Coordinates of C-alpha atoms and ligand atoms in Angstrom, one line a residue:
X721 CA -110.0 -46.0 -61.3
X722 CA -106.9 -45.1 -59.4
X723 CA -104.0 -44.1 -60.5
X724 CA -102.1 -47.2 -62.3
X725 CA -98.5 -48.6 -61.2
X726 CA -96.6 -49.1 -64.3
X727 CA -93.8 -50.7 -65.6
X728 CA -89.8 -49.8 -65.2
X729 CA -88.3 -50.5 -68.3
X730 CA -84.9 -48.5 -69.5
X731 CA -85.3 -46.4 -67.0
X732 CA -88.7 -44.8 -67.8
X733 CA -92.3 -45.8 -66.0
X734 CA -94.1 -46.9 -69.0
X735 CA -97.7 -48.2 -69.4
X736 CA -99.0 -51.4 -69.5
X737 CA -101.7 -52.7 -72.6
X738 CA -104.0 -53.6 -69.2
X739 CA -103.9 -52.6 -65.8
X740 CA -105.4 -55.4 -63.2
X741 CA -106.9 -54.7 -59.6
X742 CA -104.8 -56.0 -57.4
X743 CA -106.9 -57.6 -54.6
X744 CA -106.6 -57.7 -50.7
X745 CA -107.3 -62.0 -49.9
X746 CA -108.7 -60.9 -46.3
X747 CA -110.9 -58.3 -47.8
X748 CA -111.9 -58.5 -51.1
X749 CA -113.8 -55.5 -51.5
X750 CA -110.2 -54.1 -51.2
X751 CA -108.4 -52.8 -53.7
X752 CA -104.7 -52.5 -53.5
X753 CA -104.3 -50.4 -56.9
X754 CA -104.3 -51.3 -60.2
X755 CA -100.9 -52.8 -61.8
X756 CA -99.8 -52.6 -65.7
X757 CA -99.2 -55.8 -67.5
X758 CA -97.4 -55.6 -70.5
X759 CA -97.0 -58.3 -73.0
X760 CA -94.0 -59.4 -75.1
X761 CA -93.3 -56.2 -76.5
X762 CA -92.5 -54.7 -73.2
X763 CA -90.4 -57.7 -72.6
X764 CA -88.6 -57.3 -75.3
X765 CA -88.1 -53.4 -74.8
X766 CA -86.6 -54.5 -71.5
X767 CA -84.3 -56.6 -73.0
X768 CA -82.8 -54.0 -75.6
X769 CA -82.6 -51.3 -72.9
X770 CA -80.6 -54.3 -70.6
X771 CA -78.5 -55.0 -73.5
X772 CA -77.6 -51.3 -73.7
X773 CA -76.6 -50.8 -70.0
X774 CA -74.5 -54.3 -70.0
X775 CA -71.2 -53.0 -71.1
X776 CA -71.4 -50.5 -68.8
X777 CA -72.5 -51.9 -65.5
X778 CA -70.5 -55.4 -65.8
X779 CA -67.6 -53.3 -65.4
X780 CA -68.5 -50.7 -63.4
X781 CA -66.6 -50.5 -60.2
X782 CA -67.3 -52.8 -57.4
X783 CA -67.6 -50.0 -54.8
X784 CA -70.5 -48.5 -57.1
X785 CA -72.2 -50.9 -56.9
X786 CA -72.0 -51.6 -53.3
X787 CA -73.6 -48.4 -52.2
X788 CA -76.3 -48.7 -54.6
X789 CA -77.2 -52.3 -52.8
X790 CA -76.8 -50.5 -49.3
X791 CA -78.7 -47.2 -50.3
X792 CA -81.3 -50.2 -51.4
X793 CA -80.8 -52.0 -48.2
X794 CA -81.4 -48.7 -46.1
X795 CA -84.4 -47.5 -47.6
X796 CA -86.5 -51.0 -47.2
X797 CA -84.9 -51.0 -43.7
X798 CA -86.8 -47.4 -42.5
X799 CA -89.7 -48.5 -44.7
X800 CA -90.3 -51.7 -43.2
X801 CA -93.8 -51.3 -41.1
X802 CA -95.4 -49.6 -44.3
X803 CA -94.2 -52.7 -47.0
X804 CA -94.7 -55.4 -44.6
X805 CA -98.1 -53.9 -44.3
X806 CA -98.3 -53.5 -47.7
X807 CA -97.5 -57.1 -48.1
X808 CA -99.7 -58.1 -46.5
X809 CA -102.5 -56.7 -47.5
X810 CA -102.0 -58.1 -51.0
X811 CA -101.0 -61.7 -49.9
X812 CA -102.3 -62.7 -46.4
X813 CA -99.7 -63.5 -44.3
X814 CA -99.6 -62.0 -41.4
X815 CA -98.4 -58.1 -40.5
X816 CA -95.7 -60.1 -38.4
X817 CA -94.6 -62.1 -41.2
X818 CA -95.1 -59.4 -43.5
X819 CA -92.7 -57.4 -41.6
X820 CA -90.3 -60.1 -41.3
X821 CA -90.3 -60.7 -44.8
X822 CA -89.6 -56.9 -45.4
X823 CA -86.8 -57.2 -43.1
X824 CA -85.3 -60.3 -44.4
X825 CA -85.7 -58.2 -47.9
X826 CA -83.1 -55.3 -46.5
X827 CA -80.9 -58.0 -44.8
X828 CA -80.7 -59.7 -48.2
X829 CA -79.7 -56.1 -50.1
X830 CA -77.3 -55.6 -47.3
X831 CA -75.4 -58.7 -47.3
X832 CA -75.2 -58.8 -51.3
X833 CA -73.6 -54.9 -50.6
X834 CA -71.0 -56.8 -48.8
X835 CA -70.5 -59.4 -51.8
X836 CA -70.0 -56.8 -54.3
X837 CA -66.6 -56.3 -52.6
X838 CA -65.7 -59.6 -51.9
X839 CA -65.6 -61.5 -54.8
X840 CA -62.5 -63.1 -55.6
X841 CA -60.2 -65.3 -58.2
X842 CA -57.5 -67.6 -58.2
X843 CA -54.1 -67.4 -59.3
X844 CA -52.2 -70.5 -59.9
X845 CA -49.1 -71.6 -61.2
X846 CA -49.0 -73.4 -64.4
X847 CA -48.3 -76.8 -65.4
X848 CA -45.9 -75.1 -67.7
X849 CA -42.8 -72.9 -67.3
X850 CA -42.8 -69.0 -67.2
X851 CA -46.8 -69.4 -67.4
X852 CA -49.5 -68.2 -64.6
X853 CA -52.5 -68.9 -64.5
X854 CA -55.6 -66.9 -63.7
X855 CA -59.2 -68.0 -62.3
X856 CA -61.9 -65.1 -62.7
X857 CA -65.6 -64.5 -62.3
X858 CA -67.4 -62.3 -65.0
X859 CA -71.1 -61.6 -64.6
X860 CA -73.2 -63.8 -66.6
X861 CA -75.3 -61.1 -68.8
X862 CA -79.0 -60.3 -68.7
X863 CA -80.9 -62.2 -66.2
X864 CA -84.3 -63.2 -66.5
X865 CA -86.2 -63.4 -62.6
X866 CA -89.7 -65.0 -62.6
X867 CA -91.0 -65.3 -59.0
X868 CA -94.4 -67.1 -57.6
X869 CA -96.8 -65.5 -55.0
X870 CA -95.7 -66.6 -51.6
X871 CA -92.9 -64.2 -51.1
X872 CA -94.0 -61.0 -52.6
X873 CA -90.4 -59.6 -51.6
X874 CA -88.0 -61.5 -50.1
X875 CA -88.2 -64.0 -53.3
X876 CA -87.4 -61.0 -55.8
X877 CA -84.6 -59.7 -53.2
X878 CA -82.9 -62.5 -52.9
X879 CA -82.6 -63.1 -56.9
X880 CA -82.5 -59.1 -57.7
X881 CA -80.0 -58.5 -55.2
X882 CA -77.1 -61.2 -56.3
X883 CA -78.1 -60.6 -59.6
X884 CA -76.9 -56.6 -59.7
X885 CA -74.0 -57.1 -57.2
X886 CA -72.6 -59.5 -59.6
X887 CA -72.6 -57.0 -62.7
X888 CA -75.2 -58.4 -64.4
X889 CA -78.7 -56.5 -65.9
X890 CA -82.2 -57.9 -64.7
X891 CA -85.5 -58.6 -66.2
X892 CA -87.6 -59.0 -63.4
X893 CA -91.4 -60.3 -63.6
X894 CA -93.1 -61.0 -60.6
X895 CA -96.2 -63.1 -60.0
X896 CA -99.5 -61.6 -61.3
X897 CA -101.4 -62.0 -58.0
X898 CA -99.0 -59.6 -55.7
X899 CA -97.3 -56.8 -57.8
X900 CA -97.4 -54.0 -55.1
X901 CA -94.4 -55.6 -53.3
X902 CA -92.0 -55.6 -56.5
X903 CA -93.7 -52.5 -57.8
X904 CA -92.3 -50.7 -54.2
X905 CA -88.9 -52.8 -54.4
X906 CA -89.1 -51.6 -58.2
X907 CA -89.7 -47.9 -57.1
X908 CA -86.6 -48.1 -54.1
X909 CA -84.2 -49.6 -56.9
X910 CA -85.5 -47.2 -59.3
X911 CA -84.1 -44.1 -57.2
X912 CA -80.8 -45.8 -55.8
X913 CA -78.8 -44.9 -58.4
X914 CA -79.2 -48.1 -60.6
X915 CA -78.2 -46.8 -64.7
X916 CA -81.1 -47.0 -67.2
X917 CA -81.8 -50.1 -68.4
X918 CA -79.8 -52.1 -65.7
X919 CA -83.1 -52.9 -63.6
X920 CA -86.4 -53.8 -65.5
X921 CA -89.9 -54.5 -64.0
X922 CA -92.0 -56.5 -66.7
X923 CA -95.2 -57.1 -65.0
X924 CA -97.2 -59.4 -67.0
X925 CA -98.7 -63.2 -67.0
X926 CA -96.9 -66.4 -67.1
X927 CA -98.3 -67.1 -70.4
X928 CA -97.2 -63.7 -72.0
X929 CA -94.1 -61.7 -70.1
X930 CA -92.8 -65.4 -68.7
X931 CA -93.3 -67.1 -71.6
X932 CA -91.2 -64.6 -74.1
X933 CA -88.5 -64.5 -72.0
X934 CA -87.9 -68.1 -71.7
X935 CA -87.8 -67.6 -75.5
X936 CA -85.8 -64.5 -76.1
X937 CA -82.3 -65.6 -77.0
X938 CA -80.1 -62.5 -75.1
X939 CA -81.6 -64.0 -72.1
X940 CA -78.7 -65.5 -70.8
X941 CA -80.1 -66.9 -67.5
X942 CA -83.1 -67.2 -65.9
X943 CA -83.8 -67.6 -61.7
X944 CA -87.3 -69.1 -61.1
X945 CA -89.6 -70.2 -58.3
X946 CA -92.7 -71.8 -59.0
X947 CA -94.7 -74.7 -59.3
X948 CA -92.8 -77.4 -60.6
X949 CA -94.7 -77.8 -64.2
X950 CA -93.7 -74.3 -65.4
X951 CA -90.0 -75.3 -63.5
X952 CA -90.3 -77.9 -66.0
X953 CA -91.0 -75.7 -68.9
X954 CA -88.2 -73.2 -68.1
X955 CA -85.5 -76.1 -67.9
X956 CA -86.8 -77.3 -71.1
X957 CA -86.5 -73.7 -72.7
X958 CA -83.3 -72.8 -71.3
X959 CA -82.0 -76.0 -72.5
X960 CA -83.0 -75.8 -76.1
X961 CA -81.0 -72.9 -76.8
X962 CA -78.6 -73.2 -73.7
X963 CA -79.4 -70.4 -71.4
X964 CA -78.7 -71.4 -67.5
X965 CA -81.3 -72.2 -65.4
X966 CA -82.1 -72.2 -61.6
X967 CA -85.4 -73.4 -60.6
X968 CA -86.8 -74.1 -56.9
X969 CA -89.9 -75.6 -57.0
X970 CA -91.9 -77.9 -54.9
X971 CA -91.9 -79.6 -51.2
X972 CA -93.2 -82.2 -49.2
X973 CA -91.5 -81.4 -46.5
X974 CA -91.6 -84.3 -43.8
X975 CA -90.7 -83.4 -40.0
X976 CA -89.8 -86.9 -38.1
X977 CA -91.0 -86.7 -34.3
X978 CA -89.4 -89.3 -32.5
X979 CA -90.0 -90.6 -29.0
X980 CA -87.4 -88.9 -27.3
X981 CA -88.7 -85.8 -28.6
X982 CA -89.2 -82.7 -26.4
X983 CA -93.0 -82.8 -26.8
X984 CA -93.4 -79.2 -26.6
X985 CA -90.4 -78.3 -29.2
X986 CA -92.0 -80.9 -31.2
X987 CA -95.9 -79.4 -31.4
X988 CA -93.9 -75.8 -32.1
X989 CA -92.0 -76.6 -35.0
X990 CA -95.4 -78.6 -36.3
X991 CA -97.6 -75.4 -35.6
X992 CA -94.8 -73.2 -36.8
X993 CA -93.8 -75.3 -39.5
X994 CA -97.0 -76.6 -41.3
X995 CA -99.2 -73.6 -40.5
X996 CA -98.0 -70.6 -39.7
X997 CA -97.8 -68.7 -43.2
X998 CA -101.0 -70.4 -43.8
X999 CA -98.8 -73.3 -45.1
X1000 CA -98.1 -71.4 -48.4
X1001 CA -94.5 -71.9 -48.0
X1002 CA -92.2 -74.1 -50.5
X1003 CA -90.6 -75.4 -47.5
X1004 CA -93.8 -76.1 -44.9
X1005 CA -94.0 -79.3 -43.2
X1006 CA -96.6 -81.5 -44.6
X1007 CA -95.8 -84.8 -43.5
X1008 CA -95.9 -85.5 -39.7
X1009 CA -93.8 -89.4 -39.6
X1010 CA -94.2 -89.7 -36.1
X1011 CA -93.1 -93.3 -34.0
X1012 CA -95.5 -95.3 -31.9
X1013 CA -94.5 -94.0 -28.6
X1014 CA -95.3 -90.4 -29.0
X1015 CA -97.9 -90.5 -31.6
X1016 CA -101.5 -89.8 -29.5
X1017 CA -100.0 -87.3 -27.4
X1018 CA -98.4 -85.4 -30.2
X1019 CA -101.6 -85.7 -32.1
X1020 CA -103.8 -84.2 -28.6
X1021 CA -101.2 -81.4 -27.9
X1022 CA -101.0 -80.6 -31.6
X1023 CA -104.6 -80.3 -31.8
X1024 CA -105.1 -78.3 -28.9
X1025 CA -102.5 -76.0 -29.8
X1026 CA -104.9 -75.8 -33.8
X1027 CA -107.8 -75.1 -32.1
X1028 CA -106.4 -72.0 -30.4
X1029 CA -104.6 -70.2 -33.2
X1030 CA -106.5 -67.3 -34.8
X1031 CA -107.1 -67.3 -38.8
X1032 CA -108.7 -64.1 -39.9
X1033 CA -107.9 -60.8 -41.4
X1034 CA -104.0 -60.6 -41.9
X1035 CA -103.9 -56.6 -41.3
X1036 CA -105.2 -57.7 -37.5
X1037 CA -102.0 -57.4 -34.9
X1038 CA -103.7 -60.5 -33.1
X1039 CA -104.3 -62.8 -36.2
X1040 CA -102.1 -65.5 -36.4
X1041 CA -103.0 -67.6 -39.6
X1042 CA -103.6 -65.3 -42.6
X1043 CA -106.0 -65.9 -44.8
X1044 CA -105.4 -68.4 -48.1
X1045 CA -104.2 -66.4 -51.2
X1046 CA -107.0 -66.6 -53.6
X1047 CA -110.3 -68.0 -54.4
X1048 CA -108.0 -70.6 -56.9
X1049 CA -105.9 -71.7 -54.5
X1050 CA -108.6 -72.1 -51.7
X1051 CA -110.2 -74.4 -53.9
X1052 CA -106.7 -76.0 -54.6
X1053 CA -106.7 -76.8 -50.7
X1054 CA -110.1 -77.7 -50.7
X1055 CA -110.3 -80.2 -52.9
X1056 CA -107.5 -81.9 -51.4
X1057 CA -108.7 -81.6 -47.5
X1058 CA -111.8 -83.8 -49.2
X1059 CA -109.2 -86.5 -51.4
X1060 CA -107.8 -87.1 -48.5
X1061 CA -110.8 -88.2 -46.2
X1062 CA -111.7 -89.9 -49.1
X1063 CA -108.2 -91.8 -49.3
X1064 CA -109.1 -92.9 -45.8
X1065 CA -107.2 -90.2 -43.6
X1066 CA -109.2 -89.2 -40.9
X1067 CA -109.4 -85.9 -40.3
X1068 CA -108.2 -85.0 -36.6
X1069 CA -109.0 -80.8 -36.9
X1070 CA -110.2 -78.2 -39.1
X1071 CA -110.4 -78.0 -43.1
X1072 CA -113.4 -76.0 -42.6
X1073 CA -114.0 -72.5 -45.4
X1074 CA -114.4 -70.0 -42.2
X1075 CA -116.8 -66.8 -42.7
X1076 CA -115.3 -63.7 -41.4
X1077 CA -116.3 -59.9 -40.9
X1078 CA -114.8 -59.5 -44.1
X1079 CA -115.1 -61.3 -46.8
X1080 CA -111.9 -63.4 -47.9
X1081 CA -110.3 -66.7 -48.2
X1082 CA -110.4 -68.2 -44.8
X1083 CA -109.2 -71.9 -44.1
X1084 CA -109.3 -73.8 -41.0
X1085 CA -106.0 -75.1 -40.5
X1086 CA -106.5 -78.7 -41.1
X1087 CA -104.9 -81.8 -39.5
X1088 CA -105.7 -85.5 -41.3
X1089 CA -103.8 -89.0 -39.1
X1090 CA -104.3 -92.2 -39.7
X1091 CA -102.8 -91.6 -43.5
X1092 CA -99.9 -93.6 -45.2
X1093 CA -97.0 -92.9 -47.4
X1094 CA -99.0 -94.0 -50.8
X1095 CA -101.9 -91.2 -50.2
X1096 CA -102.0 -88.6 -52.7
X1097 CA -101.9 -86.8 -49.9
X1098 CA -98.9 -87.6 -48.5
X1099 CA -97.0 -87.1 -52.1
X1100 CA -98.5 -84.1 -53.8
X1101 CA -97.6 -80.6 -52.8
X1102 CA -101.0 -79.1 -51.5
X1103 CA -99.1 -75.5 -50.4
X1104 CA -102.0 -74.5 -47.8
X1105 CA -102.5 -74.9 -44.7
X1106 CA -103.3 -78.8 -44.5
X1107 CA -100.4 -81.4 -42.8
X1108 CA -101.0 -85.0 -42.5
X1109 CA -99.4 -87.5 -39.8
X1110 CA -98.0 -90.9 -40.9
X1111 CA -97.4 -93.0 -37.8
X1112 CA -94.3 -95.7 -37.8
X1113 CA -92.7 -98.0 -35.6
X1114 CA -89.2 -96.9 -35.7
X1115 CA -86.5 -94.2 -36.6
X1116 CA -85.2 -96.6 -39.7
X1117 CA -88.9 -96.6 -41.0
X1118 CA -89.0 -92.7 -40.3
X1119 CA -86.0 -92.0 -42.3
X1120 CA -87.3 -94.1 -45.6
X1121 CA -90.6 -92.7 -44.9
X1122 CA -89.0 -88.8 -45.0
X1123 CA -86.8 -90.0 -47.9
X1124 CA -89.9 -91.7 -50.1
X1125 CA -90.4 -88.7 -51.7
X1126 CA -90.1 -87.4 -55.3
X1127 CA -89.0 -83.8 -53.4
X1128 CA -86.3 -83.0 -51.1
X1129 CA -86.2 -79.5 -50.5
X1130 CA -86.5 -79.2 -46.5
X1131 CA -86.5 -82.2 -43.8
X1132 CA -86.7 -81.9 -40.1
X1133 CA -86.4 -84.3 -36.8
X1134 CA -87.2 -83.6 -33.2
X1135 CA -85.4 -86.1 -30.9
X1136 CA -82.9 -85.6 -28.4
X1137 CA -80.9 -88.4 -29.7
X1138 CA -77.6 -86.9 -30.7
X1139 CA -77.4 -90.6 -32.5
X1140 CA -81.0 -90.6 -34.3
X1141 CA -79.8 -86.0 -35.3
X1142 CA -76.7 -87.2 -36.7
X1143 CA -77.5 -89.5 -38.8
X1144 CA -80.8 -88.3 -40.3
X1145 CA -78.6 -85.1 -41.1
X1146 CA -76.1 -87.5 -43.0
X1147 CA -78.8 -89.5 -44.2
X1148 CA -82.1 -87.7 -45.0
X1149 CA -82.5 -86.5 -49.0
X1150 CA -82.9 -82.6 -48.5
X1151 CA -81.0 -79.8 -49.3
X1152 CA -81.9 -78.3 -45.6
X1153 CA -81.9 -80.0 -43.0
X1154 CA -83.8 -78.9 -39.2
X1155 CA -83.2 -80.8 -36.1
X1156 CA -85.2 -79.6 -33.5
X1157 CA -86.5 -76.6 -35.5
X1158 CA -89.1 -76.1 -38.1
X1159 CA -88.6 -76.6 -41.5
X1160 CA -89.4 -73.7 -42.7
X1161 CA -87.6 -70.4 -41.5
X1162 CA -83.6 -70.4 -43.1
X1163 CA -81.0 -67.8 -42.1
X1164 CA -80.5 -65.5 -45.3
X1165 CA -76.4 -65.8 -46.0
X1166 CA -76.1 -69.8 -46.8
X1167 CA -77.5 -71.7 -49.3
X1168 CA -81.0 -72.4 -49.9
X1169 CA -81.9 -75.0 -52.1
X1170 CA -83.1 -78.9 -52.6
X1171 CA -83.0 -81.8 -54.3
X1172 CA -84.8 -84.4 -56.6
X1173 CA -87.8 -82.7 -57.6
X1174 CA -87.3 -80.0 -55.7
X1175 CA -84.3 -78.0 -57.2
X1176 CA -82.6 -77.7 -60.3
X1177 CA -79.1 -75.8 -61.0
X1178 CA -76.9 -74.0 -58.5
X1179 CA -78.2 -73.4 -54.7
X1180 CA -79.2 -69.8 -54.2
X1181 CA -78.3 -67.1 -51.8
X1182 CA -75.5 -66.5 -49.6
X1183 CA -72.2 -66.4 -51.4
X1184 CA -73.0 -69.5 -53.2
X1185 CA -75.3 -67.3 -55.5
X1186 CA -72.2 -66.3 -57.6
X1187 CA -72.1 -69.8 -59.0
X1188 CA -75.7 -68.8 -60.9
X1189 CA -74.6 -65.2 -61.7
X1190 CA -71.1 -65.2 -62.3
X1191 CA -69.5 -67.3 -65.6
X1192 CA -65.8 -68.2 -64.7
X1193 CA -62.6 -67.8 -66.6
X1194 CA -59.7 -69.3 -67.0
X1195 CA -56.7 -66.9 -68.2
X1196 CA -53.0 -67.9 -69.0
X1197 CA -50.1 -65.5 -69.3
X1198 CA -46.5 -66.4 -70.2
X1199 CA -44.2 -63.6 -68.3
Ligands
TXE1896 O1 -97.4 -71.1 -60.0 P1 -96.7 -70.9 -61.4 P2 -98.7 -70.5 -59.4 C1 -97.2 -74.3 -56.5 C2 -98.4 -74.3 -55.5 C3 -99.4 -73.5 -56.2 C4 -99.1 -73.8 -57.7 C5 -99.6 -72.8 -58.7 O2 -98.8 -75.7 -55.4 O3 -100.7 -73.9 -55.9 O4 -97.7 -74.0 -57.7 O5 -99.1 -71.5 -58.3 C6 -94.8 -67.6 -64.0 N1 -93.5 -69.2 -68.7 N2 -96.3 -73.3 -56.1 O6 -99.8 -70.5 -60.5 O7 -97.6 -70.9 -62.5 C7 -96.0 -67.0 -63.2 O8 -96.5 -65.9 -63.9 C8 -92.8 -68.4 -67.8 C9 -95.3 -73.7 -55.2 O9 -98.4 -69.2 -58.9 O10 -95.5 -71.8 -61.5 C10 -95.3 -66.7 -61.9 O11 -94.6 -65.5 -62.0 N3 -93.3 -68.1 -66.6 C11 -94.1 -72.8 -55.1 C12 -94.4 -67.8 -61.7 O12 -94.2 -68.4 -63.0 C13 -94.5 -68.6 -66.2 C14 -94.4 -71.3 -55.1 C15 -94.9 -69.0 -60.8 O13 -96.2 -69.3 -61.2 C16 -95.2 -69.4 -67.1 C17 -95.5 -71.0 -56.1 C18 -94.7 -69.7 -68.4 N4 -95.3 -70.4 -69.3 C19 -96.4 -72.0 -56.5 N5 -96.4 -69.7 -66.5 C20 -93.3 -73.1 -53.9 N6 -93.2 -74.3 -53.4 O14 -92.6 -72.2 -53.3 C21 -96.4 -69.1 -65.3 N7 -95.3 -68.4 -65.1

């Protein structure tokens, strides 16, 4: 066996009770390394060493910690081809996409270096005479990160980074099926400068690392993307022994096409949106809700445009759908491509398991019409690359169609109705809202987030983060 990536934990690189292959999805006679896992104990090691560096580092000058976040920012930035390629080796997506997931990584760091410096109070004058009043931010204490598969780095950077800039200590676990990505992010914070115990990488399972931290009580916070069952069991943990949560979650992210749509801007931001990825995005469109005038050429130029795009080894320059993430999650997408046809959609293009020269988990992109709002299809996240269309008669039916969702994280409408755009972004139940653009894709200094089922607590990213990682206080002096 190779040599084994270990844990970070108060400064030291410590040993796991396991180390697990981590596995390449286009290859799977590829093997990445092998990754520690630690258990409870590490977690809690973590913790302790965290709880040691707080004092320290919540006070620690601002300017300190802005050119730890840059020297961060800088180092990800020159390394980009080699972690986007290590990226995706270990979780499909393209070398493109793994680039520009590396890059949106640095841009993350880089901006948060910025924040360090700019976050302010209030001052205000009393209610009562001779007395002012101050409004401050204080970081909120050791932070607990658990982050899913789909963004192997730009998930972890965009809780790590606002976490530190803020003052606060991290306990970072990342998701068992692509450590490399955090174990390099780990390994570039590591050597920034960052005071031991301050940053912590507990690589472990859900059930073991995740689980104890929801339970440890100097936890004060925990950031978490995931499915929305364990969202559920974080908010119910945090709750019971009030720690703050943030949770994003789940999509099913309808895009409206309307008649007056650009056909061509509409078939790229379905392509782009639904499939590119291989779909494994929380905010990928899922649900075409396209009106009567456009529907069977949308449907024809959509198809045409499936039946051209390349799925196949992610590490080839000229592959444009990755392959699926793992042999669990294939079957995930699977077994829904067949509920659907068996719910009555018909299925327009793909859904096919493809062989390649090397063995992984290839998936025709697949395309299912003729489906309706009540399909299981149309109301359970399926997170591959698998869209169904819902045709309707008008924008009003469009718009409660989008909205008849238990989600609401991402919504998007191609028209060139400045009308039909205004109101749908006024109207629609999202937290993002695309017109004439894909729904997946955001801009990395304003607020991500959703709604209903979709996200819980304060948005992320941006400067809007602070409201997550900072705790605010309210000081009066009499002069
Ligand atoms: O999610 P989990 P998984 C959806 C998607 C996917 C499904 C399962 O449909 O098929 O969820 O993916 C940690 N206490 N999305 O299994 O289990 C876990 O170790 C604390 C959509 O990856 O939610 C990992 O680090 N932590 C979503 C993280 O939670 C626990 C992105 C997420 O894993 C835990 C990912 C526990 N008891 C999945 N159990 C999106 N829309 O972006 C697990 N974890």
């Amino acid at each position: 066996m190779s040599a084994v990536f270990r844990n970070f934990i108060g400064g030291e690189w410590v040993e796991g009770f396991e180390a697990v292959a981590n596995i390449n999805p286009s290859d799977t006679g590829d093997v990445i390394g092998h990754y520690a896992r630690t258990d409870a104990a590490g977690l809690n090691a973590a913790v302790e060493a965290a709880k040691a560096a707080f004092p320290g580092w919540s006070r620690s000058v601002p300017y300190a910690r802005h050119e730890i976040l840059k020297k961060i920012a800088d180092e990800i930035f020159a390394r980009k081809d080699e972690l986007g390629r290590l990226l995706s080796r270990e979780e499909g997506k393209t070398l493109a996409e793994g680039i520009g997931e590396v890059t949106r990584a640095g841009q993350i760091f880089s901006f948060f270096a910025g924040e360090c410096l700019r976050l302010a109070g209030e001052t205000l004058a009393s209610v009562r005479p001779g007395v002012g009043v101050e409004v401050t931010r204080e970081p909120l204490g050791i932070i607990g990160l658990i982050t899913p598969w789909n963004f192997p780095i730009a998930i972890p950077a965009w809780k790590i980074a606002p976490a530190l800039a803020y003052g606060n200590c991290v306990v970072f676990k990342p998701a068992e099926l692509v450590p490399g990505s955090a174990w390099a992010l780990a390994d570039i914070i590591s050597r920034a400068g960052v005071p031991a115990g301050v940053f912590n990488l507990v690589m472990g399972s859900g059930s073991k690392v995740g689980q104890a931290m929801l339970d440890h009580p100097d936890i004060a916070g925990i950031s978490f993307t995931g499915s929305v069952g364990t969202g559920r069991r974080v908010a119910a943990a945090g709750a019971a022994r009030f720690a703050r949560v943030q949770l994003e979650m789940g999509g099913k992210n309808p895009l409206v096409v309307l008649d007056d749509a650009e056909l061509s801007v509409a078939v790229d931001c379905a392509v782009n949106g639904a499939f590119f990825s291989t779909g494994q995005r929380c905010t990928a469109s899922s649900r075409f809700i396209v009106t009567d005038a456009i529907h069977d050429r949308f449907i024809a130029a959509l198809t045409e445009r499936l039946a051209a795009l390349k799925v196949d080894d992610a590490l080839d320059a000229t592959t444009q759908i990755g392959p699926v993430v793992d042999e669990s999650q294939l079957a995930q997408d699977l077994d829904y491509i067949a509920l659907a046809a068996k719910e009555g959609g018909r299925l327009a293009f793909g859904g096919a398991r493809l062989e390649r020269a090397k063995p992984g988990f290839y998936l025709q992109p697949a395309l299912f019409t003729e489906t309706t709002p009540a399909m299981r299809i149309n109301r359970e996240e399926v997170f591959g690359p698998v869209a169904s269309v819902i045709r309707v008669g008008d924008y009003e039916e469009a718009l409660a169609v989008a909205n008849g969702s238990e989600f609401g994280l991402s919504a998007g409408i191609c028209t060139t109705s400045l009308k039909h755009a205004t109101h749908f972004k006024r109207n629609v139940e999202a937290g993002m809202v695309m017109v004439n653009l894909p729904t997946a894709g955001v801009d990395f200094h304003v607020p991500f987030g959703g709604r209903k089922g979709s996200s819980y607590g304060p948005r992320e990213q941006g400067s809007y983060a602070r409201e997550f990682y900072t705790v605010v206080k309210t000081a009066y002096t009499l002069a």
